[in-house]
Coordinates of C-alpha atoms in Angstrom, one line a residue:
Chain I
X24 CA 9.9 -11.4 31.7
X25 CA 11.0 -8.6 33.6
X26 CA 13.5 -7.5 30.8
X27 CA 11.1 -7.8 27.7
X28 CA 11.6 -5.3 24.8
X29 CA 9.4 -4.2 22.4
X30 CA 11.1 -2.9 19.1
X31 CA 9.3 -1.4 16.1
X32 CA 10.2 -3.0 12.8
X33 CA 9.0 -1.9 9.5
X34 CA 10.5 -2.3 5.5
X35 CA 8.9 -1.6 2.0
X36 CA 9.3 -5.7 1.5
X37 CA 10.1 -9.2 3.3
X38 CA 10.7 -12.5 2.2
X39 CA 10.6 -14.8 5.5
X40 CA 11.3 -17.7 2.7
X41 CA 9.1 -21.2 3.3
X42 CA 11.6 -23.9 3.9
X43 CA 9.6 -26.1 1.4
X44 CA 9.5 -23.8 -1.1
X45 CA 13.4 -22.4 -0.8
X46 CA 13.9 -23.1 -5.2
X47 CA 11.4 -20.5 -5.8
X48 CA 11.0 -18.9 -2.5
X49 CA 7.4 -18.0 -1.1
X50 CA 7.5 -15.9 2.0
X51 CA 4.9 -16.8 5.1
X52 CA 2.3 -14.7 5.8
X53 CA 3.9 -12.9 9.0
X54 CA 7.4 -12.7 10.4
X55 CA 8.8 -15.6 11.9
X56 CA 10.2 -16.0 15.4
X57 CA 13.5 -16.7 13.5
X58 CA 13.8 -13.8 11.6
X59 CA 12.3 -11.6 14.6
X60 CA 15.5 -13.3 16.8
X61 CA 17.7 -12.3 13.8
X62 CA 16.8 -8.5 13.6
X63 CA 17.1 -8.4 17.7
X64 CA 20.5 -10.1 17.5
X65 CA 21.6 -7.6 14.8
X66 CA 21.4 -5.0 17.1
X67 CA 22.9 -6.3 20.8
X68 CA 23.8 -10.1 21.1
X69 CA 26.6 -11.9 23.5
X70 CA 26.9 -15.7 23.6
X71 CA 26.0 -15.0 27.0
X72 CA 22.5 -14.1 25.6
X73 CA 19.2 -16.6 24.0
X74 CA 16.8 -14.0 22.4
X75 CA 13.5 -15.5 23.0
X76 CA 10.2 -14.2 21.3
X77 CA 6.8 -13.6 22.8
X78 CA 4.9 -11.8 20.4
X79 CA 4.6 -10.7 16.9
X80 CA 2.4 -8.4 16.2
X81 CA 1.7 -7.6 12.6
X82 CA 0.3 -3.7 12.0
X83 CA -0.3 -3.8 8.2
X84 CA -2.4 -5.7 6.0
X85 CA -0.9 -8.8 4.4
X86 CA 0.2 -8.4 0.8
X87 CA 2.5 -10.3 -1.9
X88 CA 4.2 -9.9 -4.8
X89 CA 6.0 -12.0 -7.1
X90 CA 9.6 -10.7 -8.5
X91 CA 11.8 -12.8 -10.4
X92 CA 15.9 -12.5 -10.4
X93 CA 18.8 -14.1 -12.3
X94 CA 20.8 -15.8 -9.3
X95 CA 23.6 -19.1 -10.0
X96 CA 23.5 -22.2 -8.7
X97 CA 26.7 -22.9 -7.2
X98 CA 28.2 -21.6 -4.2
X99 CA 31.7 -22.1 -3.4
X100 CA 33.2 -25.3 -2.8
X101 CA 35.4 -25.7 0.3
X102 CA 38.1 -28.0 -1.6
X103 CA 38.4 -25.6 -4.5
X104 CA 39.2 -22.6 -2.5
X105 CA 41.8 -24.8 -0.1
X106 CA 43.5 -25.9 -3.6
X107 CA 43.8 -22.6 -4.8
X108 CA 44.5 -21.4 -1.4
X109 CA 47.7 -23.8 -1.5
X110 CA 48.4 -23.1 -5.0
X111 CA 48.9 -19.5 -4.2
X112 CA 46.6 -18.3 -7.0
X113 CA 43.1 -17.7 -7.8
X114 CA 43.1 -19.2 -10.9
X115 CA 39.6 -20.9 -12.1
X116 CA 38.1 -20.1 -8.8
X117 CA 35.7 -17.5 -10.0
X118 CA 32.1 -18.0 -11.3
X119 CA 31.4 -17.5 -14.1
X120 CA 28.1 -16.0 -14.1
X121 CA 26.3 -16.7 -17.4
X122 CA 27.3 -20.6 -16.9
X123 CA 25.9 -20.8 -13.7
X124 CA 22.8 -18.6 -14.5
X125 CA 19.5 -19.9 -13.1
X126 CA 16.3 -17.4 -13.2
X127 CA 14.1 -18.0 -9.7
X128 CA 11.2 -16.2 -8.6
X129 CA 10.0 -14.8 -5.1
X130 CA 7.0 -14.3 -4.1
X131 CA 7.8 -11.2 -1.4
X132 CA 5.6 -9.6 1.4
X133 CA 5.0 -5.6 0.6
X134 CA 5.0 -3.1 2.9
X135 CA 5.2 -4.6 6.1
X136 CA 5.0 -3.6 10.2
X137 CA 5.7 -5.1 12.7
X138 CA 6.2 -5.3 17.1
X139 CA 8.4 -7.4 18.3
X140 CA 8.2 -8.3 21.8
X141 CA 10.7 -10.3 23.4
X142 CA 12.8 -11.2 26.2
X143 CA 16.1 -13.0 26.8
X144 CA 17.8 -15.6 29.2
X145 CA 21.0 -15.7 30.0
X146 CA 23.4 -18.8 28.5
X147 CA 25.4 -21.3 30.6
X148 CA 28.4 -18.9 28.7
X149 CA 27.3 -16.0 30.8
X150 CA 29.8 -14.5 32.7
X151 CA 29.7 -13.0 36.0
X152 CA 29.5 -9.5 34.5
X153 CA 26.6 -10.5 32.2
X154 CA 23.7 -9.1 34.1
X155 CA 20.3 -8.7 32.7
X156 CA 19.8 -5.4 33.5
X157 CA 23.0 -4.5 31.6
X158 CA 22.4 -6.2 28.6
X159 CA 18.8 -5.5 28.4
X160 CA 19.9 -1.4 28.7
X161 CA 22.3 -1.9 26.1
X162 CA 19.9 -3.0 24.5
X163 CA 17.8 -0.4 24.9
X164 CA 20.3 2.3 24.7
X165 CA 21.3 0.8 21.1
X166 CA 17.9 0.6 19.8
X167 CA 16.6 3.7 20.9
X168 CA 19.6 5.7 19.3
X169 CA 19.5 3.4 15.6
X170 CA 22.2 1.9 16.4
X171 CA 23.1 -2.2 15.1
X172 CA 25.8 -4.3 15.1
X173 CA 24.6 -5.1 11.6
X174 CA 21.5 -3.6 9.9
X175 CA 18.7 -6.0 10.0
X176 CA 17.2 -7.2 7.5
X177 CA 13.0 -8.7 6.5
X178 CA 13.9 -12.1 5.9
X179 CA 17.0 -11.4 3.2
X180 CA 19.3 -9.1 2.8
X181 CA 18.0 -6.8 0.3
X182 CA 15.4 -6.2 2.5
X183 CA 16.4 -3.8 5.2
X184 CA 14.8 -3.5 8.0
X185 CA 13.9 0.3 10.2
X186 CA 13.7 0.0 13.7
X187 CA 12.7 2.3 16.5
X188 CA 11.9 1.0 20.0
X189 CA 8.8 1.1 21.6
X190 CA 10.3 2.1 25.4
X191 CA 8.3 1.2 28.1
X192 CA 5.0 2.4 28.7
X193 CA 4.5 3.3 25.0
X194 CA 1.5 2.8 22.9
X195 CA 1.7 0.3 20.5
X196 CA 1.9 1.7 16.6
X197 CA -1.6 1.6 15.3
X198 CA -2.8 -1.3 13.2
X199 CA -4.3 -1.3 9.9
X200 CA -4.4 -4.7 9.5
X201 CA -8.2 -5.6 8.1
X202 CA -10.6 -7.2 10.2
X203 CA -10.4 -10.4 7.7
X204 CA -6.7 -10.4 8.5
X205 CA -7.1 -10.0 12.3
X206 CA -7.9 -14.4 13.1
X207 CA -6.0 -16.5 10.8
X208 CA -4.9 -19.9 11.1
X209 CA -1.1 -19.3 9.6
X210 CA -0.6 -22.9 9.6
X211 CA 2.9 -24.9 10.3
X212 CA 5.5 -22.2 10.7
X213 CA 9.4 -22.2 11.3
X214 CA 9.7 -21.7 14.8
X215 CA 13.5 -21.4 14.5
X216 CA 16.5 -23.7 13.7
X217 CA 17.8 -25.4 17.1
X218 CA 21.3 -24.7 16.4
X219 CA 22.1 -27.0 19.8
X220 CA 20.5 -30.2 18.1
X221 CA 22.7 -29.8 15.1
X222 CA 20.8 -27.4 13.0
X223 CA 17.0 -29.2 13.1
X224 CA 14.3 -26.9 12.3
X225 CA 11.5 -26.9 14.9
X226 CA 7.9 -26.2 13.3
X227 CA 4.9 -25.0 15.2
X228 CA 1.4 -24.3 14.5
X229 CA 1.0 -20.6 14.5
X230 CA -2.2 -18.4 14.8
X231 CA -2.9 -15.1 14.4
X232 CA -5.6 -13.8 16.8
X233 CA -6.8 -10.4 17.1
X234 CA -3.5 -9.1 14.7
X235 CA -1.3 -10.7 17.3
X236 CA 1.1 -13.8 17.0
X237 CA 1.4 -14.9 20.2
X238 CA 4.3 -17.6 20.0
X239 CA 4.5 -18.7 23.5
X240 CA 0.7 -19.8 23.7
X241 CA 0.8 -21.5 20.0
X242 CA 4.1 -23.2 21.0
X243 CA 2.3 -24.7 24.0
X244 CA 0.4 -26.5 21.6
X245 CA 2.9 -28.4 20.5
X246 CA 6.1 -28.4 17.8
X247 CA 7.7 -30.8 15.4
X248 CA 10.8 -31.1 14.1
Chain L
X3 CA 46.2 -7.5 1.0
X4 CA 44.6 -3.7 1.5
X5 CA 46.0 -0.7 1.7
X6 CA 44.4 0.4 4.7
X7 CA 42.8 -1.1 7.8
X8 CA 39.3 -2.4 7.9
X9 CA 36.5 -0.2 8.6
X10 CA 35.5 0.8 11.4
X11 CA 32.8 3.4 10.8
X12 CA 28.8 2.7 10.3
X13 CA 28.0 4.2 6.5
X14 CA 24.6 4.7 5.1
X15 CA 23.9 6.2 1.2
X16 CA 21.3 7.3 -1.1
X17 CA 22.4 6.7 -5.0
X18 CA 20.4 8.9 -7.6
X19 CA 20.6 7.5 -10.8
X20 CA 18.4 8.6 -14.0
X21 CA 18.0 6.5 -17.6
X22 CA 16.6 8.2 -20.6
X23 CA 15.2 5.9 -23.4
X24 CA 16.2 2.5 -21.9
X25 CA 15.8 -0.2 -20.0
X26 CA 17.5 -0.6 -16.7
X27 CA 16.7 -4.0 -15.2
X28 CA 14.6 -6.4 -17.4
X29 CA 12.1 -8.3 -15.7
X30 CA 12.6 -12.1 -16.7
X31 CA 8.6 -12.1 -15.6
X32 CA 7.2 -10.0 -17.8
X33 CA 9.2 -10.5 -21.1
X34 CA 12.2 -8.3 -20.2
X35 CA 9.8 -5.2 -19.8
X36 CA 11.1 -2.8 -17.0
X37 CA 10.7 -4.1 -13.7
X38 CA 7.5 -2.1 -12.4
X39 CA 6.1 -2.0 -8.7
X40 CA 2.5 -3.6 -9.8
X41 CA 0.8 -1.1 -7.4
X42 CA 2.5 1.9 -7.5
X43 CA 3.7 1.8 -11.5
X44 CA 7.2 2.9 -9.9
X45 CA 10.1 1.6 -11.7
X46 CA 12.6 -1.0 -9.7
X47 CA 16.0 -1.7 -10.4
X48 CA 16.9 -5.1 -8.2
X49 CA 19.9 -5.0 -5.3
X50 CA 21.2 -7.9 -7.9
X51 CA 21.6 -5.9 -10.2
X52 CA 23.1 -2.8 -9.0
X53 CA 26.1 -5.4 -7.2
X54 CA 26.5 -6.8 -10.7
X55 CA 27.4 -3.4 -12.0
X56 CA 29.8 -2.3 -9.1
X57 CA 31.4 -6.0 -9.7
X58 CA 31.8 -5.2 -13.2
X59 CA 33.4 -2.0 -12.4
X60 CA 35.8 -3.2 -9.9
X61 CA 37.1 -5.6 -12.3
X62 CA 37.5 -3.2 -15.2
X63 CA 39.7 -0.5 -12.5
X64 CA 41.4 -2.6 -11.0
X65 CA 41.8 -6.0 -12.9
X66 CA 45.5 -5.4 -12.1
X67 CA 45.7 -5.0 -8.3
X68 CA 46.3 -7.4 -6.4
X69 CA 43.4 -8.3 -4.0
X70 CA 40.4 -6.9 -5.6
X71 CA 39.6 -10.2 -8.0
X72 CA 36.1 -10.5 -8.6
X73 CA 34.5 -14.1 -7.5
X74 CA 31.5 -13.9 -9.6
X75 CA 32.3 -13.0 -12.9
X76 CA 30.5 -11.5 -15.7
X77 CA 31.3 -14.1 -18.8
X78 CA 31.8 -10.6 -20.9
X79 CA 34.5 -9.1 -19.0
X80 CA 36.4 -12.1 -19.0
X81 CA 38.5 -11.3 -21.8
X82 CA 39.7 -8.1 -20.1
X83 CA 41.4 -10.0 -17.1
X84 CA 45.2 -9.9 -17.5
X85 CA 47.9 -11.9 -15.8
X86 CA 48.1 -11.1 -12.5
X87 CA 51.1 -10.7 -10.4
X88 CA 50.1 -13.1 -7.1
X89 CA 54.1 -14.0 -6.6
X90 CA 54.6 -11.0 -4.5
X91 CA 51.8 -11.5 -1.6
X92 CA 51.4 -14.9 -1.4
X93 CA 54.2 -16.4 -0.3
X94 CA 53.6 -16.0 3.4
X95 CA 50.5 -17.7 3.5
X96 CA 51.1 -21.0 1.7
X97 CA 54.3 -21.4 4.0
X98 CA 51.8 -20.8 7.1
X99 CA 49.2 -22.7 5.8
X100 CA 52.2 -25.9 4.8
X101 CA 53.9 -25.6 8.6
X102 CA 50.2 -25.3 10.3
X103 CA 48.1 -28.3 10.7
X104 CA 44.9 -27.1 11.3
X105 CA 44.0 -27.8 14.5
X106 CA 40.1 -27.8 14.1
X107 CA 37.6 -28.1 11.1
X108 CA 36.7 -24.5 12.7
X109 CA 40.1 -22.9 12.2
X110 CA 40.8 -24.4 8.8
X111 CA 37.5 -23.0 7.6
X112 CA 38.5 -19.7 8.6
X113 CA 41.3 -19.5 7.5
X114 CA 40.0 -20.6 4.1
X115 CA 37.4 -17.9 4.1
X116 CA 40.1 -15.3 5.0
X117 CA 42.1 -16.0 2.2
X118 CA 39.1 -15.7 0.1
X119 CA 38.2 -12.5 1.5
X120 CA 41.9 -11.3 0.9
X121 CA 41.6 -11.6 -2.4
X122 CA 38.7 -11.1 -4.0
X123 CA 36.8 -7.6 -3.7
X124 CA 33.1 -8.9 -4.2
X125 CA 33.5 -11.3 -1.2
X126 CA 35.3 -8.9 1.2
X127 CA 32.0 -6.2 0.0
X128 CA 29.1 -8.3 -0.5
X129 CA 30.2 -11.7 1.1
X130 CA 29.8 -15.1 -0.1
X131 CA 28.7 -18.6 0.5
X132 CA 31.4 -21.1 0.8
X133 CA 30.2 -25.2 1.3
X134 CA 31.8 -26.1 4.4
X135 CA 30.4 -28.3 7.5
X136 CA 31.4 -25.5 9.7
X137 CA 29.1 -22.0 9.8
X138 CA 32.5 -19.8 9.2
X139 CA 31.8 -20.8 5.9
X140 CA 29.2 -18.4 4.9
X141 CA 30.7 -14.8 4.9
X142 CA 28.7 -12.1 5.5
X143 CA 29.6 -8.9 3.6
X144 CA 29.4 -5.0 5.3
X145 CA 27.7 -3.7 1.8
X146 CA 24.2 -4.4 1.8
X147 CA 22.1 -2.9 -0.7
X148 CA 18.0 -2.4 -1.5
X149 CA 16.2 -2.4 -4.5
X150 CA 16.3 1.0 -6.2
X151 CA 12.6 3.1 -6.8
X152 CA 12.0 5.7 -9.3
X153 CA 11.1 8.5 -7.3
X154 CA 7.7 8.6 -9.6
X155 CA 6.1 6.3 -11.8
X156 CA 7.5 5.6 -14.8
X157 CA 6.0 4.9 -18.4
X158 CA 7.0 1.6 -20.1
X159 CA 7.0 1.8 -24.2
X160 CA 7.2 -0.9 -26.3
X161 CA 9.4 -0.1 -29.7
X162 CA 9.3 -2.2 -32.7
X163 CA 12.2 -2.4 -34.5
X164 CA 12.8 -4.1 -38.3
X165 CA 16.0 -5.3 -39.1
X166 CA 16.8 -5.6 -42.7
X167 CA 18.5 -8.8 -42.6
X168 CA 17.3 -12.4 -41.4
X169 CA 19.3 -15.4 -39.1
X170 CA 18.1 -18.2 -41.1
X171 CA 17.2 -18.9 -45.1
X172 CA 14.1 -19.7 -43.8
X173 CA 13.3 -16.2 -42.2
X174 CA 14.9 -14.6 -45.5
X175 CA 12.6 -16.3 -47.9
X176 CA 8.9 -16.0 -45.5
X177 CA 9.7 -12.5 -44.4
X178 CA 11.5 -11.0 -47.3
X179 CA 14.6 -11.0 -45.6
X180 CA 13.5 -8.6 -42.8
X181 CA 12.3 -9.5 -39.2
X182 CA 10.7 -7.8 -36.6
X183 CA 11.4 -7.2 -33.0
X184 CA 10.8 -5.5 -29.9
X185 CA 13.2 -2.6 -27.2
X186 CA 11.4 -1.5 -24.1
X187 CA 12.7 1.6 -22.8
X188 CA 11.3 4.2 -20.6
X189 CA 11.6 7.4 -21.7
X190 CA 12.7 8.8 -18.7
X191 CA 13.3 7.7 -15.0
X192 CA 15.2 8.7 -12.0
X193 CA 16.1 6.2 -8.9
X194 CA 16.9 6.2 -5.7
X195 CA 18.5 3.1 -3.6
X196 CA 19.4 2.7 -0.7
X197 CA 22.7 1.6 1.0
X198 CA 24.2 0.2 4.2
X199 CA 27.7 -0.4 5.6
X200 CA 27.7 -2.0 8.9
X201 CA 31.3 -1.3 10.1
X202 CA 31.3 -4.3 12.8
X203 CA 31.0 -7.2 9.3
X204 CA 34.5 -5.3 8.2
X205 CA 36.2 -5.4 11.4
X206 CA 34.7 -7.7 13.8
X207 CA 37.9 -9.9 14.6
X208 CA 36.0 -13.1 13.7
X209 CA 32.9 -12.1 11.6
X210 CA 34.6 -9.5 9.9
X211 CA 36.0 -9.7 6.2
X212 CA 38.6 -7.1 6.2
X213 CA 36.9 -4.7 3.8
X214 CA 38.9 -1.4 4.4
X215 CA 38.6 2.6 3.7
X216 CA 39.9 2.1 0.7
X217 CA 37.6 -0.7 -0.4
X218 CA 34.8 1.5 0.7
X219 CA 36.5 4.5 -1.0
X220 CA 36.7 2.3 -4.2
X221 CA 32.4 1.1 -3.9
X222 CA 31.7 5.0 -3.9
X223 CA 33.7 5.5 -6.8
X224 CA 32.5 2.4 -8.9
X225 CA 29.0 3.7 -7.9
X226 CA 29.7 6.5 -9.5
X227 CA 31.1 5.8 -12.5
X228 CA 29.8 1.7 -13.3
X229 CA 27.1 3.6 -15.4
X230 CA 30.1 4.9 -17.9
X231 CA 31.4 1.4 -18.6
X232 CA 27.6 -0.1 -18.7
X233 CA 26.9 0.8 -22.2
X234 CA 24.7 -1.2 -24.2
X235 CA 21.6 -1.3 -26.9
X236 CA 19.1 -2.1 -23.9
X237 CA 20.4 0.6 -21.4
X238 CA 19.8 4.0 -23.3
X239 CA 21.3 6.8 -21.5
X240 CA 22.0 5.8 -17.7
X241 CA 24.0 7.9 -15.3
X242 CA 24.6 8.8 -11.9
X243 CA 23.1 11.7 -10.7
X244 CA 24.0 12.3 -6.7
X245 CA 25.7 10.0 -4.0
X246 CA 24.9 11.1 -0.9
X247 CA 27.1 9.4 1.8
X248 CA 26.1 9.8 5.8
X249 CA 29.4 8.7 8.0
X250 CA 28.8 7.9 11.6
X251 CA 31.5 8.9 14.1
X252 CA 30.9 5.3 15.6
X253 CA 30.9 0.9 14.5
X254 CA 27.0 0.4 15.7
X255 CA 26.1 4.5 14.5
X256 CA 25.2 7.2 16.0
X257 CA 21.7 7.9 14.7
X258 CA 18.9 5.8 13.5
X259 CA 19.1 5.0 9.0
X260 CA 16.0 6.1 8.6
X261 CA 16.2 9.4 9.7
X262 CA 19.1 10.2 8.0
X263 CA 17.9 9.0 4.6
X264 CA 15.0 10.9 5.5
X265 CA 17.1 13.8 5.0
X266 CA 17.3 13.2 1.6
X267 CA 14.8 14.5 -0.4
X268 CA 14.0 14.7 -4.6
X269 CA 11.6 17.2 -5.4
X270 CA 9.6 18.1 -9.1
X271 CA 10.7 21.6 -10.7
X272 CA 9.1 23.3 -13.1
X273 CA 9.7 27.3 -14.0
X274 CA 12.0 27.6 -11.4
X275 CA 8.9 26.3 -8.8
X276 CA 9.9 23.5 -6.7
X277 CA 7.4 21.1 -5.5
X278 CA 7.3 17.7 -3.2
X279 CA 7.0 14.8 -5.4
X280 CA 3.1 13.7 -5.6
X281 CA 2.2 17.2 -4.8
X282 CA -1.7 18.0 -6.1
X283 CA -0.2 21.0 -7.8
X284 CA 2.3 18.9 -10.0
X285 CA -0.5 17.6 -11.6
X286 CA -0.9 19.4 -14.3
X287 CA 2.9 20.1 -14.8
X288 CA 4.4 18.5 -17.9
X289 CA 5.7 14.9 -17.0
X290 CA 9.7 14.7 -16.2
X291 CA 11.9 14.0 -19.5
X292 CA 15.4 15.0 -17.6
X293 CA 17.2 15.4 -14.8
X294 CA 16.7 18.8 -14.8
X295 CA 12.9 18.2 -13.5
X296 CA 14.1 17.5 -10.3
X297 CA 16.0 18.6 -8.1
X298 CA 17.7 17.2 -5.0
X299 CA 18.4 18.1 -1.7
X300 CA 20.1 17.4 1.4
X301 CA 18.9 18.9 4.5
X302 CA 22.0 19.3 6.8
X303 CA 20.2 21.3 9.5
X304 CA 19.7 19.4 12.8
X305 CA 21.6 16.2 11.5
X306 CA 22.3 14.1 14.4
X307 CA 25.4 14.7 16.0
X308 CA 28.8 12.2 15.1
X309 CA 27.2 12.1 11.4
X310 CA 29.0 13.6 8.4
X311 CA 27.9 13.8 5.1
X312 CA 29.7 13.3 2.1
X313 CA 28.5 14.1 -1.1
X314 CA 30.0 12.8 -4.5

């Protein structure tokens, strides 16, 4: 814990999409750990690096709304693009839209804040150059100056995500997050996807208490995959 | 299969764009009406929406250059493809692919979603999702866009409209041969999105798809002009007003997105007075039918250093 961070996330929307409601998505109340590990990964990540978060805490009151988009339904198939691939043309490989049209709506998060606290441990792939200190200051260094690898996103794309870090020592952005808000039972939440075991998704029972997510003391309660 | 090498600069950009009369993203939700933020009453044009339009564009420019095929098609354009000339690149990469047994799922995949990338525009921009076992399937694209915001709240209006001719006998003999119906417009609105290229999704020797300068140069242009070839009954009068493109010196950037779009700013004019938008003063101003009752800046003073901007 010696090299925690705390980076300052905020967006005008997030969709951290329910896996059992993925059709017509409906965001969780809060940020997952997932999508916290994400936005930290989009700024400094190595293979030599496992993000790993502490604490989520969420600064603005807990909103939705519900927006509904024409998407398709397909996605590319793997044996279509290698035929065409051979074939040397692109012929019938495109979608056409208005065949493949299905309307889906979201229900988003508005307007949200949040700290991310975190830490990381170094991988078995770590080399002998990967030092925590140096990682953890280019970490640092990147985040202060608003700089990413890729921007992060709230959940999906469309949602970008501003950062600033929080450097050490810093008071934490104030919260306006109501007092009815502040204890909440959040239920099962994705914890994250444990790409090692083949892509299972590990659930765990998350509370908020006092505005805070603390996902190393709910995860000592117990997950399920 | 481009022109020019990928990119390797961080991009962010504001997009002003203004409809008058019309309607410029239906929401499925609420009977095609203009999609409105339910809290604010601010107008919102979906990310979806904009791409569609770039898309659209891209394949009415350059239907005849190699490379920049559009994977997901609008049905309408369709009849504006031509016959493409493929003979001349692709001869090199069937032969590779023929001689080269793949010597992993991995590799295979990659190479699958390279050639994709090669030749279609939309996935080398925007990425796409390809079904394979392996995760170099999914491509992630460098152009990520939000959803677009009228810088004030707009005014949905319901028009009813006759027509003096029915669809069926039926409707000609119970409604006299006319029939009724219904345009939402606003009468005026002006947005603002906001855009990101993350240089590293381009360039990055494994993640990235290869998307160049001139791809890049060719997304500023269609933003540009996808309003011009966009006409329709629904639309009204859409245009774009003001691009305003911030180029970092560096891949990861050299000064945090939000301060630079920060920099941008739309105010209300009125008499030659310029106010902030929301401004207790505007209040009793008459509401904004043009462009003309805003105005935008771009505050160049203190900009972080290694960023240029580039206006179109």
């Amino acid at each position: 814990m010696s090299f925690g961070v705390r980076l300052h996330v905020w967006g005008e929307r997030a969709c951290f999409t329910r896996p059992e409601t993925k059709v017509e998505r409906v965001s969780y109340d809060v940020m997952t750990p997932s999508a916290a590990r994400g936005i930290l990964e989009a700024i400094h990540w190595k293979p030599a690096l496992l993000w790993v978060v502490d604490r989520i805490h969420v600064l603005k009151p807990i909103r939705f709304q519900s927006l509904r988009r024409n998407e398709v339904d397909a996605k590319i198939g793997a044996v279509t693009a290698e035929r065409a691939m051979r074939a040397g043309s692109t012929a019938g490989l495109g979608l056409v839209v208005e065949e493949h049209r299905q309307q889906r709506a979201a229900t988003l998060l508005v307007d949200v804040a949040y700290v991310i606290e975190a830490h990381f441990t170094l991988t078995p792939r770590a080399g002998a150059e990967d030092t925590p200190a140096k990682h953890a200051s280019m970490f640092n260094r990147r985040a202060a100056a608003g700089q990413c690898f890729h921007r992060p996103c709230l959940g999906t794309r469309e949602f970008a995500a501003d950062f600033a870090l929080l450097p050490e020592g810093a008071p934490l952005p104030g919260s306006r997050l109501p007092p009815d808000q502040r204890d909440r039972d959040l239920g099962w939440m994705l914890h994250d996807i444990d790409h090692a075991a083949g892509g299972v998704s590990r659930f765990f029972r998350a509370r908020l208490s006092e505005g805070v997510l603390d996902v190393g003391r709910c995860l000592a309660e117990g997950t399920a995959a | 299969m481009t022109e020019s090498a990928a990119l390797t600069r961080r991009h962010e950009f504001v997009l002003f764009f203004d409809v008058t009369n019309g309607n410029p993203n239906g929401d499925p939700d609420a009977g095609n009406l203009p999609r409105l933020d339910p809290e604010t009453n601010r107008g919102l044009v979906s990310d979806v929406a904009l791409k569609r339009k770039i898309r659209n564009y891209v394949a009415l420019a350059r239907s005849d250059r190699p490379g920049h095929e559009i994977y997901m098609r609008d049905g309408a354009t369709l009849n504006l493809e031509h016959k493409r000339a493929w003979a001349a690149i692709m001869p090199e990469v069937t032969k590779a692919e023929d001689f080269k047994k793949p010597p992993k799922e991995e590799a295979k995949a990659r190479e699958l979603t390279r050639w994709m990338c090669a030749n279609f525009w939309d996935i080398r921009a925007f990425g796409a999702v390809m079904t394979t076992q392996v995760n170099a399937g999914q491509v992630r694209g460098p152009v990520q866009l939000t959803f677009a915001t009228s810088v004030e709240p707009v005014l949905p209006l319901e028009i009813s409209i006759t027509r003096l001719a029915a669809t069926t006998e039926k409707d000609a003999e119970d409604k006299g041969g006319r029939t009724m119906g219904r345009k939402h417009i606003i009468p005026y609105g002006l947005y603002r999105a906001h855009g990101f290229v993350s240089a590293p999704l381009a360039s990055h020797p494994v993640k990235g798809t290869g998307f160049s300068e001139a791809d890049l140069e060719l997304l500023f242009e269609a933003m540009t002009s996808m309003f011009e070839h966009d006409r329709s009954a629904a639309r009204g009068e859409m245009a774009t007003r003001r691009l305003v493109v911030f180029r970092h010196a560096g891949a990861l950037g050299n000064a945090p997105a939000q301060d630079l779009f920060s920099k941008v700013q739309a105010w209300r004019v009125h008499k030659g007075e310029r106010r902030a938008i929301g401004d207790e003063q505007t209040d009793n101003w008459p509401v904004a039918r043009s462009f003309a009752d805003y105005a935008i800046t771009v505050d160049r003073d203190g900009l972080p250093e290694g960023i240029e901007v580039i206006e179109r």
